[in-house]
Short mmCIF file of C-alpha atoms and ligand atoms in Angstrom, two decimals:
data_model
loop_
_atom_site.label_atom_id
_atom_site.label_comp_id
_atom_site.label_asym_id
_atom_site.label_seq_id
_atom_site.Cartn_x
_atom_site.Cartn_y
_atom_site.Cartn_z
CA UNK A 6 9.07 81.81 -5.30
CA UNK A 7 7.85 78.61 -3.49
CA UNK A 8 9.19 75.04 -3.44
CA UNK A 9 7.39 72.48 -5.43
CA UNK A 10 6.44 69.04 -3.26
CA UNK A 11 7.09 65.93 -4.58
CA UNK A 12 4.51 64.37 -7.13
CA UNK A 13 7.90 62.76 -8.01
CA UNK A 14 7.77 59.78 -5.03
CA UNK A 15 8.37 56.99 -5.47
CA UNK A 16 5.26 53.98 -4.54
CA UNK A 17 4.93 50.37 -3.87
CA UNK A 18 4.16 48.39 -6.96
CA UNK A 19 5.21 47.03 -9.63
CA UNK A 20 7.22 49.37 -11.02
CA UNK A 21 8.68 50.24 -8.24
CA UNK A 22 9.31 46.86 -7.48
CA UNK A 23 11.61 47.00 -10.99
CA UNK A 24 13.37 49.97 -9.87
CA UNK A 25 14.40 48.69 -6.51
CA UNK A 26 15.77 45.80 -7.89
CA UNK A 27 17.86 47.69 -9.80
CA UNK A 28 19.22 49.50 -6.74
CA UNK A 29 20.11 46.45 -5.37
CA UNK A 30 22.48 45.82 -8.79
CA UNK A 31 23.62 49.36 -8.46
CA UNK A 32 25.23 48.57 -4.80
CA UNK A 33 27.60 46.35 -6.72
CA UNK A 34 30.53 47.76 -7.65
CA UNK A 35 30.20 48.63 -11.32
CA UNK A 36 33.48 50.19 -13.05
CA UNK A 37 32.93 54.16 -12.24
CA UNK A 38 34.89 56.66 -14.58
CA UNK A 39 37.56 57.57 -13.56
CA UNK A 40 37.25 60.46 -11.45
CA UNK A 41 39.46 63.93 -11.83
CA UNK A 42 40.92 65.15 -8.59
CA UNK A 43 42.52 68.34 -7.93
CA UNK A 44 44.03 70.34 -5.06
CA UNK A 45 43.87 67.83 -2.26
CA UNK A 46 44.97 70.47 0.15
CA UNK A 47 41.28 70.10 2.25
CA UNK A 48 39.25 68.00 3.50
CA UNK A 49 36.56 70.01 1.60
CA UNK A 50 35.48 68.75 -1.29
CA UNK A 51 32.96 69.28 -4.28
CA UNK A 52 31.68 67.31 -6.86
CA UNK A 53 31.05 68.58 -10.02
CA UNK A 54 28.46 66.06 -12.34
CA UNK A 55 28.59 67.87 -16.29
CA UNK A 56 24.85 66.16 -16.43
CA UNK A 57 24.47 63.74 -19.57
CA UNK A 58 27.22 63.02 -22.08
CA UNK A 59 28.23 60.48 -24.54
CA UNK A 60 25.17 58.74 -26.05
CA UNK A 61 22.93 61.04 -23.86
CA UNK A 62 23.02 64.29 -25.57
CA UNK A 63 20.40 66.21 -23.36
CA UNK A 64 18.33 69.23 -24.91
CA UNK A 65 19.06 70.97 -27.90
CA UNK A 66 19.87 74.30 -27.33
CA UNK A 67 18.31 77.22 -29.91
CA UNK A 68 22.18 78.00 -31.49
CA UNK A 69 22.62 74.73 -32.17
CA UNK A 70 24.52 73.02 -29.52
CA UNK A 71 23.98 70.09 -27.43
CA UNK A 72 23.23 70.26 -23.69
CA UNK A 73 26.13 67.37 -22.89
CA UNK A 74 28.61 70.32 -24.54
CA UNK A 75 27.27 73.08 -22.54
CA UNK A 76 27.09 71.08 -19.32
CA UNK A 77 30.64 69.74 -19.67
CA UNK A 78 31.91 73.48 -20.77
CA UNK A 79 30.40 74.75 -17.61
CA UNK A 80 31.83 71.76 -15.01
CA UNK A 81 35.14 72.60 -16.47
CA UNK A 82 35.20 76.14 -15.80
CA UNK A 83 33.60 75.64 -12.55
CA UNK A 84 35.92 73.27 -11.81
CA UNK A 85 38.86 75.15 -12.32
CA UNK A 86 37.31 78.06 -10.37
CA UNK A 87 37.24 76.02 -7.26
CA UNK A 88 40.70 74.75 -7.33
CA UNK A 89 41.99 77.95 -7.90
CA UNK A 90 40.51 79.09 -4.55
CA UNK A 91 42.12 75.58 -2.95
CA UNK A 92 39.01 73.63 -3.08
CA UNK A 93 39.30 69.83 -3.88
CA UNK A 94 36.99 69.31 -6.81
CA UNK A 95 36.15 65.48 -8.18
CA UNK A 96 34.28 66.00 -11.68
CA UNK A 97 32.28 63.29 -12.42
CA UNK A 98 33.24 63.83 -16.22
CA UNK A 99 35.88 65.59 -18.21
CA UNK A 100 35.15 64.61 -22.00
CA UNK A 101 31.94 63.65 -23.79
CA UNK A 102 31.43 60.32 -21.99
CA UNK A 103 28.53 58.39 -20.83
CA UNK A 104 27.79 58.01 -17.57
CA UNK A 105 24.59 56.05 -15.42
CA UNK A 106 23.39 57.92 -12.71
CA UNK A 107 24.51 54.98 -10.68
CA UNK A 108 28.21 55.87 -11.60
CA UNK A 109 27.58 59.08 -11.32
CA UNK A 110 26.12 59.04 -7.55
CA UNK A 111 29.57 56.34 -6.85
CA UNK A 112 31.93 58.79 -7.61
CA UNK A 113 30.53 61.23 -5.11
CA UNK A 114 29.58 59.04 -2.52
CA UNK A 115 33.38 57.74 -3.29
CA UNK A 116 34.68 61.18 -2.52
CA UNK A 117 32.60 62.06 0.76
CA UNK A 118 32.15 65.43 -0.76
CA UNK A 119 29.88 68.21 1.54
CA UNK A 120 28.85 69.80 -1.83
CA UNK A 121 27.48 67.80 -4.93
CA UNK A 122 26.58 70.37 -7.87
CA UNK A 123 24.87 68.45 -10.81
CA UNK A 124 24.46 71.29 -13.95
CA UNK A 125 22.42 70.81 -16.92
CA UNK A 126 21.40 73.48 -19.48
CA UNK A 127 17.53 74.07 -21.09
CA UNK A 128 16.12 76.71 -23.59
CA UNK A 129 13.45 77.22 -21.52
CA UNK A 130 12.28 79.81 -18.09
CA UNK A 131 15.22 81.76 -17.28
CA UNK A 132 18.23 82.67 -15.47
CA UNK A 133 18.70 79.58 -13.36
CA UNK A 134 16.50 76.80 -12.28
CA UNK A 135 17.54 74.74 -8.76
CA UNK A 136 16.46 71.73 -8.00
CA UNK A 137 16.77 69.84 -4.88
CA UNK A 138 15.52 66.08 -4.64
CA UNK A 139 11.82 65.00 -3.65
CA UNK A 140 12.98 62.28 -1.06
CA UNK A 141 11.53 62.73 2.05
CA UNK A 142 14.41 63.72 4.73
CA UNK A 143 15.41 61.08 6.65
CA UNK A 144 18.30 60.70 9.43
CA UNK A 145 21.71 59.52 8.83
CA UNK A 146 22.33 55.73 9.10
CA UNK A 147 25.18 53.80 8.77
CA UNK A 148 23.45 51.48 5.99
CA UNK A 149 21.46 53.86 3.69
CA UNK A 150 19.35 52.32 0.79
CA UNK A 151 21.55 52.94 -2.65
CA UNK A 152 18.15 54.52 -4.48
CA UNK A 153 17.22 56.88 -1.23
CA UNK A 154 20.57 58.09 -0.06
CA UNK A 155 19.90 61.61 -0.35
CA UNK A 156 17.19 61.52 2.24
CA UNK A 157 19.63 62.12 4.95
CA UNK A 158 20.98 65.00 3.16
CA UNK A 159 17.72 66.33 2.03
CA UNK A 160 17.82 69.16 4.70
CA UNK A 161 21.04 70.09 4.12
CA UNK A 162 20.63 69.93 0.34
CA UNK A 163 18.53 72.88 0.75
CA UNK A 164 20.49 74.98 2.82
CA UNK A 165 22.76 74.60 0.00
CA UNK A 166 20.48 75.30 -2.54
CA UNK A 167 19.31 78.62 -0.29
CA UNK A 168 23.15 79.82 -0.54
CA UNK A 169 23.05 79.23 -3.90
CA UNK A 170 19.62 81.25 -4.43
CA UNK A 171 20.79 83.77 -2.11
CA UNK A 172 24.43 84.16 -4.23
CA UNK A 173 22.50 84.49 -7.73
CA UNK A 174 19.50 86.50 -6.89
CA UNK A 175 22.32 89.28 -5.68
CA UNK A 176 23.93 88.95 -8.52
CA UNK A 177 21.47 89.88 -10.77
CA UNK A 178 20.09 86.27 -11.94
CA UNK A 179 16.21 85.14 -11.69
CA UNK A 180 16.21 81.91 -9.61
CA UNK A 181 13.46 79.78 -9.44
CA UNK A 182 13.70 76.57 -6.62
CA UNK A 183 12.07 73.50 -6.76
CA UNK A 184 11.78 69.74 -6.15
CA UNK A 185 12.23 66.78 -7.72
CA UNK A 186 13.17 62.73 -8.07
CA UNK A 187 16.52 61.99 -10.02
CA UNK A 188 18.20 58.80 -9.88
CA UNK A 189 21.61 60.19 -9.63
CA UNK A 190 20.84 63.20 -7.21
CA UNK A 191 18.14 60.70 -4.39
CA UNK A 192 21.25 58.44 -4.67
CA UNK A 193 23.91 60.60 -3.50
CA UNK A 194 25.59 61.00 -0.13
CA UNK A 195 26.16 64.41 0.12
CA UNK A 196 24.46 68.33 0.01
CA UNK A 197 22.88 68.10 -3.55
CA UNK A 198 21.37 71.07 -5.52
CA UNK A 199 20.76 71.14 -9.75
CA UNK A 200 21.83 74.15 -11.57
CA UNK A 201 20.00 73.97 -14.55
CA UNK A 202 21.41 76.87 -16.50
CA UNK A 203 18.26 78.52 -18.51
CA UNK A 204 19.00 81.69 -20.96
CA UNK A 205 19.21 85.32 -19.36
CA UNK A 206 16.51 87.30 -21.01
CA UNK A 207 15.49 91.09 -20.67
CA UNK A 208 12.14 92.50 -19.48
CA UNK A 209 9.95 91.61 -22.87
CA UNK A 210 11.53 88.14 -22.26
CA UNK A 211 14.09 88.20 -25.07
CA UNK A 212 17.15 85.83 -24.92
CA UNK A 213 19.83 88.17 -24.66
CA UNK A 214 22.56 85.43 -23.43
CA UNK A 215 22.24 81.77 -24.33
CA UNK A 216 23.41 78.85 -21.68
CA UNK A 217 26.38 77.91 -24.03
CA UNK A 218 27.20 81.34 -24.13
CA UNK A 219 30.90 81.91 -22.46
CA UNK A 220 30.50 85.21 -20.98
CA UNK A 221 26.94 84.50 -19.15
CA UNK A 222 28.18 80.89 -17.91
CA UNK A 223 31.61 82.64 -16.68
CA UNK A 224 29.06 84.65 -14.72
CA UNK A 225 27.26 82.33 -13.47
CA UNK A 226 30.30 80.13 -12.55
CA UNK A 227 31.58 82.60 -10.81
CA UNK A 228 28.78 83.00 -8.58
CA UNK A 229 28.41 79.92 -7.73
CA UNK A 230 31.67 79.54 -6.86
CA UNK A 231 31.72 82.37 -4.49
CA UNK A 232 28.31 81.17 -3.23
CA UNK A 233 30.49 77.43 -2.50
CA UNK A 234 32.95 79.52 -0.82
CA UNK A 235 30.45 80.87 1.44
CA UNK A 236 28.54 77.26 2.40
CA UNK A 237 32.50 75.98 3.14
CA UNK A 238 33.15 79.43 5.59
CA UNK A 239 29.78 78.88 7.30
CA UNK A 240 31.02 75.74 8.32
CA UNK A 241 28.55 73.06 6.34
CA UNK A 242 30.38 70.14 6.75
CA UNK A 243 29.69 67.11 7.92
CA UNK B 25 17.09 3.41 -27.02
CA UNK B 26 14.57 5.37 -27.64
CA UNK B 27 11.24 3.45 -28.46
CA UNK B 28 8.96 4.20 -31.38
CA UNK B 29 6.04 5.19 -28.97
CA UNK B 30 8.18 7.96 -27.12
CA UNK B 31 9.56 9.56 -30.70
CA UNK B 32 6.05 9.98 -31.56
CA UNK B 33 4.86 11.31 -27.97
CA UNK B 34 8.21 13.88 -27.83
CA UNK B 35 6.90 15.09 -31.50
CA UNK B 36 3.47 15.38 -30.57
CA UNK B 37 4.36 17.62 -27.50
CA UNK B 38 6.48 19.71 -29.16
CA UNK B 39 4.07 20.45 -32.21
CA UNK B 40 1.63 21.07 -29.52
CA UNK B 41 3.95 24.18 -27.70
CA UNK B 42 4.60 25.51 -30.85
CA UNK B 43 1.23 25.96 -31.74
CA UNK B 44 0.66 26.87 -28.16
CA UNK B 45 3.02 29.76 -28.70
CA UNK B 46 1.63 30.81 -31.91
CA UNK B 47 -2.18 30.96 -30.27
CA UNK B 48 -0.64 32.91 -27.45
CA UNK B 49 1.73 35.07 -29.95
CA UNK B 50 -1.20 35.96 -32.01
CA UNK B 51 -4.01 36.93 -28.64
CA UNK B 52 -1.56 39.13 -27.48
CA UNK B 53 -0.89 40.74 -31.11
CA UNK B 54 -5.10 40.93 -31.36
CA UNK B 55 -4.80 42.04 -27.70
CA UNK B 56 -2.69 45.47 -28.56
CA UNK B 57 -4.51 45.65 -31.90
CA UNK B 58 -7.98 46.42 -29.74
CA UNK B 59 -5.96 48.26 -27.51
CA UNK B 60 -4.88 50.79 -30.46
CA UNK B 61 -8.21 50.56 -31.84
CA UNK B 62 -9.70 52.19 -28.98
CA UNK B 63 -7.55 54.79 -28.90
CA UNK B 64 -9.61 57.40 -30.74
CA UNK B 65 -12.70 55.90 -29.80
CA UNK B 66 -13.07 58.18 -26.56
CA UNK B 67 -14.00 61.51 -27.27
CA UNK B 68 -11.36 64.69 -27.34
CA UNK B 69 -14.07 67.00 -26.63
CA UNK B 70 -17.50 66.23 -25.05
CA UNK B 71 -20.63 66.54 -26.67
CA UNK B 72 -22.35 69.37 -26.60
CA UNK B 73 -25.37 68.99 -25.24
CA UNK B 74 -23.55 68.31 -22.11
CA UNK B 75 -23.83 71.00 -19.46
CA UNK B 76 -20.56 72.92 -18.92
CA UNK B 77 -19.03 72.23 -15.31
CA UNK B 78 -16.47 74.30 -13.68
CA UNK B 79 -12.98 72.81 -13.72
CA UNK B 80 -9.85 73.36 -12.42
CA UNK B 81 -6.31 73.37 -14.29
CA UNK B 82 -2.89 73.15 -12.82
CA UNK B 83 -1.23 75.62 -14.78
CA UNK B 84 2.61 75.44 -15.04
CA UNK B 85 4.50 78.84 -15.11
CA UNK B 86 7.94 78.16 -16.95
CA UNK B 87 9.04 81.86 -15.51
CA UNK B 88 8.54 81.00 -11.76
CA UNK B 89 8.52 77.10 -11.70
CA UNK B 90 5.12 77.22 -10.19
CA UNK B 91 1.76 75.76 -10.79
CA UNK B 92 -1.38 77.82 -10.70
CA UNK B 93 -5.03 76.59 -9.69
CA UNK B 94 -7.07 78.59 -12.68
CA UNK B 95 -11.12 77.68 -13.10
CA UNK B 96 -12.23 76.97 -16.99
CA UNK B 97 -15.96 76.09 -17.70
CA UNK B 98 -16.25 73.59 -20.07
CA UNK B 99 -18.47 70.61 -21.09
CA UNK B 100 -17.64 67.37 -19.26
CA UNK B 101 -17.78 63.94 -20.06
CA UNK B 102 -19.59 62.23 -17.38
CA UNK B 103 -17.33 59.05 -17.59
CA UNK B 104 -14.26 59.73 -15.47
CA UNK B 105 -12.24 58.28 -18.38
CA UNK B 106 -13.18 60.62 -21.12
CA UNK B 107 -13.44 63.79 -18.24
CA UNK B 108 -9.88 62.89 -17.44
CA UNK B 109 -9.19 62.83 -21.55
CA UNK B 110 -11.62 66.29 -21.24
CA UNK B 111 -9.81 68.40 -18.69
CA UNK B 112 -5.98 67.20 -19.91
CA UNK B 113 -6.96 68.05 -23.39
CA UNK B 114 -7.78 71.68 -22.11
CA UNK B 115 -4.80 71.62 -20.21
CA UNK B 116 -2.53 71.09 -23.37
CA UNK B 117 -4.92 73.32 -25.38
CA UNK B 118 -3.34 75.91 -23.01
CA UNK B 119 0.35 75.39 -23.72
CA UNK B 120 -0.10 75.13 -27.14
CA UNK B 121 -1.22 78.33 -27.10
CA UNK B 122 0.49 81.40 -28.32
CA UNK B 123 0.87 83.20 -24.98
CA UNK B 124 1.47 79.70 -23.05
CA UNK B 125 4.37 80.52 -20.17
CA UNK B 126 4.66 76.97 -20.51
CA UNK B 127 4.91 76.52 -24.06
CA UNK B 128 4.13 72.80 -25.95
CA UNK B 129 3.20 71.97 -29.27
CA UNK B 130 0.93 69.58 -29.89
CA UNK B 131 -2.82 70.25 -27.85
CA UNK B 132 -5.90 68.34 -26.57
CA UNK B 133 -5.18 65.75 -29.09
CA UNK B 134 -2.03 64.70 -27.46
CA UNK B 135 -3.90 62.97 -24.94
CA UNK B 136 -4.85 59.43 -26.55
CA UNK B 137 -6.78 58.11 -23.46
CA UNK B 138 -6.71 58.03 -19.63
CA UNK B 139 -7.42 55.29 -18.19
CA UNK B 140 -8.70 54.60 -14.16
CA UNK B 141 -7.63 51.71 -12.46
CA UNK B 142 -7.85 50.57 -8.74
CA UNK B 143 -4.78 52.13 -7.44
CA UNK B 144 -3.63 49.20 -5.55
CA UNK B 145 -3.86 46.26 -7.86
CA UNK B 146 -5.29 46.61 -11.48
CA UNK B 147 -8.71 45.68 -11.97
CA UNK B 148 -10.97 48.79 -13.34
CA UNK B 149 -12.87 50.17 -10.66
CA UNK B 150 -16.68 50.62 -11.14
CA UNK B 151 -19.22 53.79 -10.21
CA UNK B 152 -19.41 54.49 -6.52
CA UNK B 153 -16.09 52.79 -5.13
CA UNK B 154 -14.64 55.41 -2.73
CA UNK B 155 -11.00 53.53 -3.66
CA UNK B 156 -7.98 55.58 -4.53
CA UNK B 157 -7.55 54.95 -8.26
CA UNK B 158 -4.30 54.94 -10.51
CA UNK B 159 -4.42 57.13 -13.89
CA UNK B 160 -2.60 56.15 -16.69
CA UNK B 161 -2.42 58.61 -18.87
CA UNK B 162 -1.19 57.40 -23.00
CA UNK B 163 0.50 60.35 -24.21
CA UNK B 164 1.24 60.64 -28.18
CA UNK B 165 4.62 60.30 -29.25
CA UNK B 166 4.15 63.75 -30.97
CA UNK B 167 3.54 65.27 -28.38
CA UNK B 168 6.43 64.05 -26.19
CA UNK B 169 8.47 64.73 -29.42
CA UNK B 170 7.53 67.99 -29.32
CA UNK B 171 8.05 68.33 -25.76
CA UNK B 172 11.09 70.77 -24.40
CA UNK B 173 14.02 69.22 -23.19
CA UNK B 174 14.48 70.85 -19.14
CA UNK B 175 14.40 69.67 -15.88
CA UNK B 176 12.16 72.52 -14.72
CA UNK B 177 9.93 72.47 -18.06
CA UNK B 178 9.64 68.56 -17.50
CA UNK B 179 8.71 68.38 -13.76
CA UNK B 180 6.37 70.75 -14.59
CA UNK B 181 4.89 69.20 -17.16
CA UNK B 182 3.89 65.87 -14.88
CA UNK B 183 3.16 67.92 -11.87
CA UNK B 184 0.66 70.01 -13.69
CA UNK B 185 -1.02 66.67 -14.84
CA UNK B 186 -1.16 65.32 -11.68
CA UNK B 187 -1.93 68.15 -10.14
CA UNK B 188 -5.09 69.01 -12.45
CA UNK B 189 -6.22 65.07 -11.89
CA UNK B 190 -6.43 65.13 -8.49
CA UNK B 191 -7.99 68.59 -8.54
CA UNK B 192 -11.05 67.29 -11.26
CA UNK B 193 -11.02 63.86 -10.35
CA UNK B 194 -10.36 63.45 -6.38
CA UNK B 195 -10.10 59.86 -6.23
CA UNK B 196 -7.12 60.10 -8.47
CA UNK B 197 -3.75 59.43 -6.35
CA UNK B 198 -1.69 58.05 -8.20
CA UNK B 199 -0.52 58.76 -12.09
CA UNK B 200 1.45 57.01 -14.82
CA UNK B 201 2.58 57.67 -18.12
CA UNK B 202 2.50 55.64 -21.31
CA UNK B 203 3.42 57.01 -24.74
CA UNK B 204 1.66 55.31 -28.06
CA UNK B 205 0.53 52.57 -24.92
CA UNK B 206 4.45 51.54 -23.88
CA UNK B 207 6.52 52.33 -21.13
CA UNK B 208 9.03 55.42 -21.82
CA UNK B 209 12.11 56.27 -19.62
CA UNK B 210 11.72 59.72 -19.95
CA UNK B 211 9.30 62.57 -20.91
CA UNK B 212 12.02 65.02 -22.78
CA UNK B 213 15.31 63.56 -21.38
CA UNK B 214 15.01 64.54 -17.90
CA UNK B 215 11.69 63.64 -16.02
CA UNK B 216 11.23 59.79 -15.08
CA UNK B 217 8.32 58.29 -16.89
CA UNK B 218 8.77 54.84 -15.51
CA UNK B 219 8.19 55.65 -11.97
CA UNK B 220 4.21 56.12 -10.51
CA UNK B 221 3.91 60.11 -9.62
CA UNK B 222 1.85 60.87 -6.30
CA UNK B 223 -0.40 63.53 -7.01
CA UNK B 224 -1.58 64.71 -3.60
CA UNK B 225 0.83 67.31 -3.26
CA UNK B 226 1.63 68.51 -6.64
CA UNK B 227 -2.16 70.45 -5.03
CA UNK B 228 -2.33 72.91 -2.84
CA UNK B 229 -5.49 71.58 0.00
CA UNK B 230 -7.50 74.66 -1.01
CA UNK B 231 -7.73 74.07 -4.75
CA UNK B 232 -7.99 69.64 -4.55
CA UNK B 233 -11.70 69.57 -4.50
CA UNK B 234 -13.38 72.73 -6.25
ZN1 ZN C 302 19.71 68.06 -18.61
#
């Protein structure tokens, strides 16, 4: 298993020049969704971004449902996992809505979280796929650029996604880490790791569970709540 | 009150924008007609009296998100254009394969053309500039069709194209992606195809320059 650098950076030029001038629009205040909040007991808190939605349906997974479905599904249950164990939890979704990844990267940088999962679903590889961002790591300032937030979290985003790694490979699921630029995830303020959820498969690489499937995503949730458990315990915080 | 004179010079200026716009409308129509034209012109596969050279493929791994260095010999092209075209085409002839741990529909053909410009700036670079150059590479919309929806399948997709540019054509830095010649937002639904990819280090140091 290796990490996979960059080759997702971002360069001076024209089209970079178009994409930073959206990042200056995106530091006004557009109208975020209304975020869910739960258990406000701690001042730990974890934001849970169901990846696409509305419009965006994602992938098309092979029994015929849509990513957005198996995304939001798998927030939900994570979701309620977390509270259960008295974690605050601020979903960045909770029906089939359409979100930017602006919005998406205000309500967690809105709710100061010290763990940002984003989960999306594929048909393809297997087990589960983590993804940290590309960005370069950078230290904390108190003005950070909207479109490279997650530089100064970029370290801690992958002790995060190690936990994570560490918490699935015991239980059973392949993991396979990598790298990459995402608008929502190199904008947020916070530890953030993508769970892309990818079909469990047996030795001759048959799908034996598919992402949308209940049982393997309660799994799966369950680990990675545990594994959030642990990264809270060790003391991750800001 | 408008005099006779001005009425006159107000309607000859604004016959003459309009047909201004209409010579500019229709250059930039002819314009993307040549560009569409040329499209097949460059070769999928190079001739064959041309030697084969040894070159080497990033090859994604959907199982372990990693990319491979693997050596092919095949006949290349000896304009860097049509030996990018050469050595993607190869590249996608391996996922389309049967066995492919990276599996895409869709082959050599789903290259359309590569094009090499200065990579700061635009002009086309000439033989024997030492300049870092910017690939575009025009995808076909079957192709990206075709392509799994993933975030790992994706990033591996555009890393292994980098990464197999910058290992056959060292110059190449810098890489962008256009499908049927116009800007996308995304490959599949996940990676960014409006943003310019760094290749350097989608290549491990030993494997850049075979
Ligand atoms: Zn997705």
């Amino acid at each position: 298993m290796r990490w996979i650098e960059c080759g997702g950076r971002l360069v001076t030029g024209a089209a970079a020049a178009v994409v930073l001038s959206t990042g200056i629009n995106a530091q006004q205040p557009t109208a975020p969704a209304q975020p869910t909040v739960t258990a406000p007991q701690s001042r730990f808190v974890v934001v849970v971004d169901a990846a696409h939605g509305g419009d965006d349906t994602g992938g098309h997974l092979n029994d015929g449902q849509l990513e957005k479905s198996a995304t939001l599904a798998m927030s939900v249950r994570l979701r309620s996992l977390l509270s259960a164990r008295g974690i605050q939890v601020v979903t960045t979704r909770e029906s089939d809505q359409s979100l930017t990844p602006d919005q998406r990267a205000d309500i967690a940088n809105r709710a100061r979280a010290q763990a940002c999962i984003s989960l999306h679903a594929a048909e393809t590889g297997s087990g589960t796929h983590l993804f940290a961002s590309s960005l370069g790591s950078s230290s904390v300032a108190k003005f950070m650029p909207w479109k490279t937030a997650q530089s100064s979290f970029v370290t801690r985003s992958l002790a995060l996604a190690g936990v994570l790694n560490s918490a699935l490979t015991h239980g059973g699921t392949p993991v396979t880490l990598g790298r990459t630029a995402l608008p929502g995830i190199d904008s947020m303020a916070c530890p953030a790791v993508v769970v892309e959820l990818a079909p469990a498969r047996d030795a001759d690489k048959k799908t034996t569970s598919e992402p949308d499937d209940l049982n393997y995503q309660a799994q799966i949730a369950a680990t990675l709540a545990a594994a959030i458990l642990e990264w809270r315990v060790e003391g991750h915080q800001p | 009150m408008i005099s006779r004179a001005q009425t006159v010079l107000l309607i000859l200026l604004v016959v003459a924008s309009l047909t201004m716009a209409a010579v500019l409308f229709r250059m930039r129509e002819r314009a993307h007609e040549r560009l569409l034209a040329g499209q097949d012109s460059a070769p999928t596969q190079a001739p064959s009296v041309t030697a084969p050279e040894q070159a080497t493929l990033m090859v994604a791994n959907d199982d372990d998100n990693s990319l491979r260095g693997e050596v092919y010999s095949l006949p290349l092209p000896s304009d860097p254009g049509a030996r990018a075209r050469a050595v993607l085409g190869k590249l996608l002839d391996l996922y389309a394969a049967q066995d492919s741990n990276h599996p895409i529909a869709g082959g050599a053909a789903s290259v359309a053309q590569v094009f090499l410009l200065a990579a700061q700036g635009g002009k086309a670079v000439s033989a024997g500039q030492n300049e870092p150059q910017l690939a575009v590479v025009n995808l076909k919309s079957s192709f990206v069709a075709s392509h799994p929806s993933g975030l790992e399948t994706e990033s591996l997709t555009v890393l292994s194209i980098c990464g197999t540019l910058h290992a056959n054509l060292p110059r190449v830095t810098q890489v962008r992606f256009l499908v049927d010649g116009e800007v996308r937002p995304s490959l599949a639904g996940h990676a960014d195809l409006t943003r310019t990819y760094l290749t350097s280090d989608a290549v491990p140091a030993d494997l850049a320059h075979p």
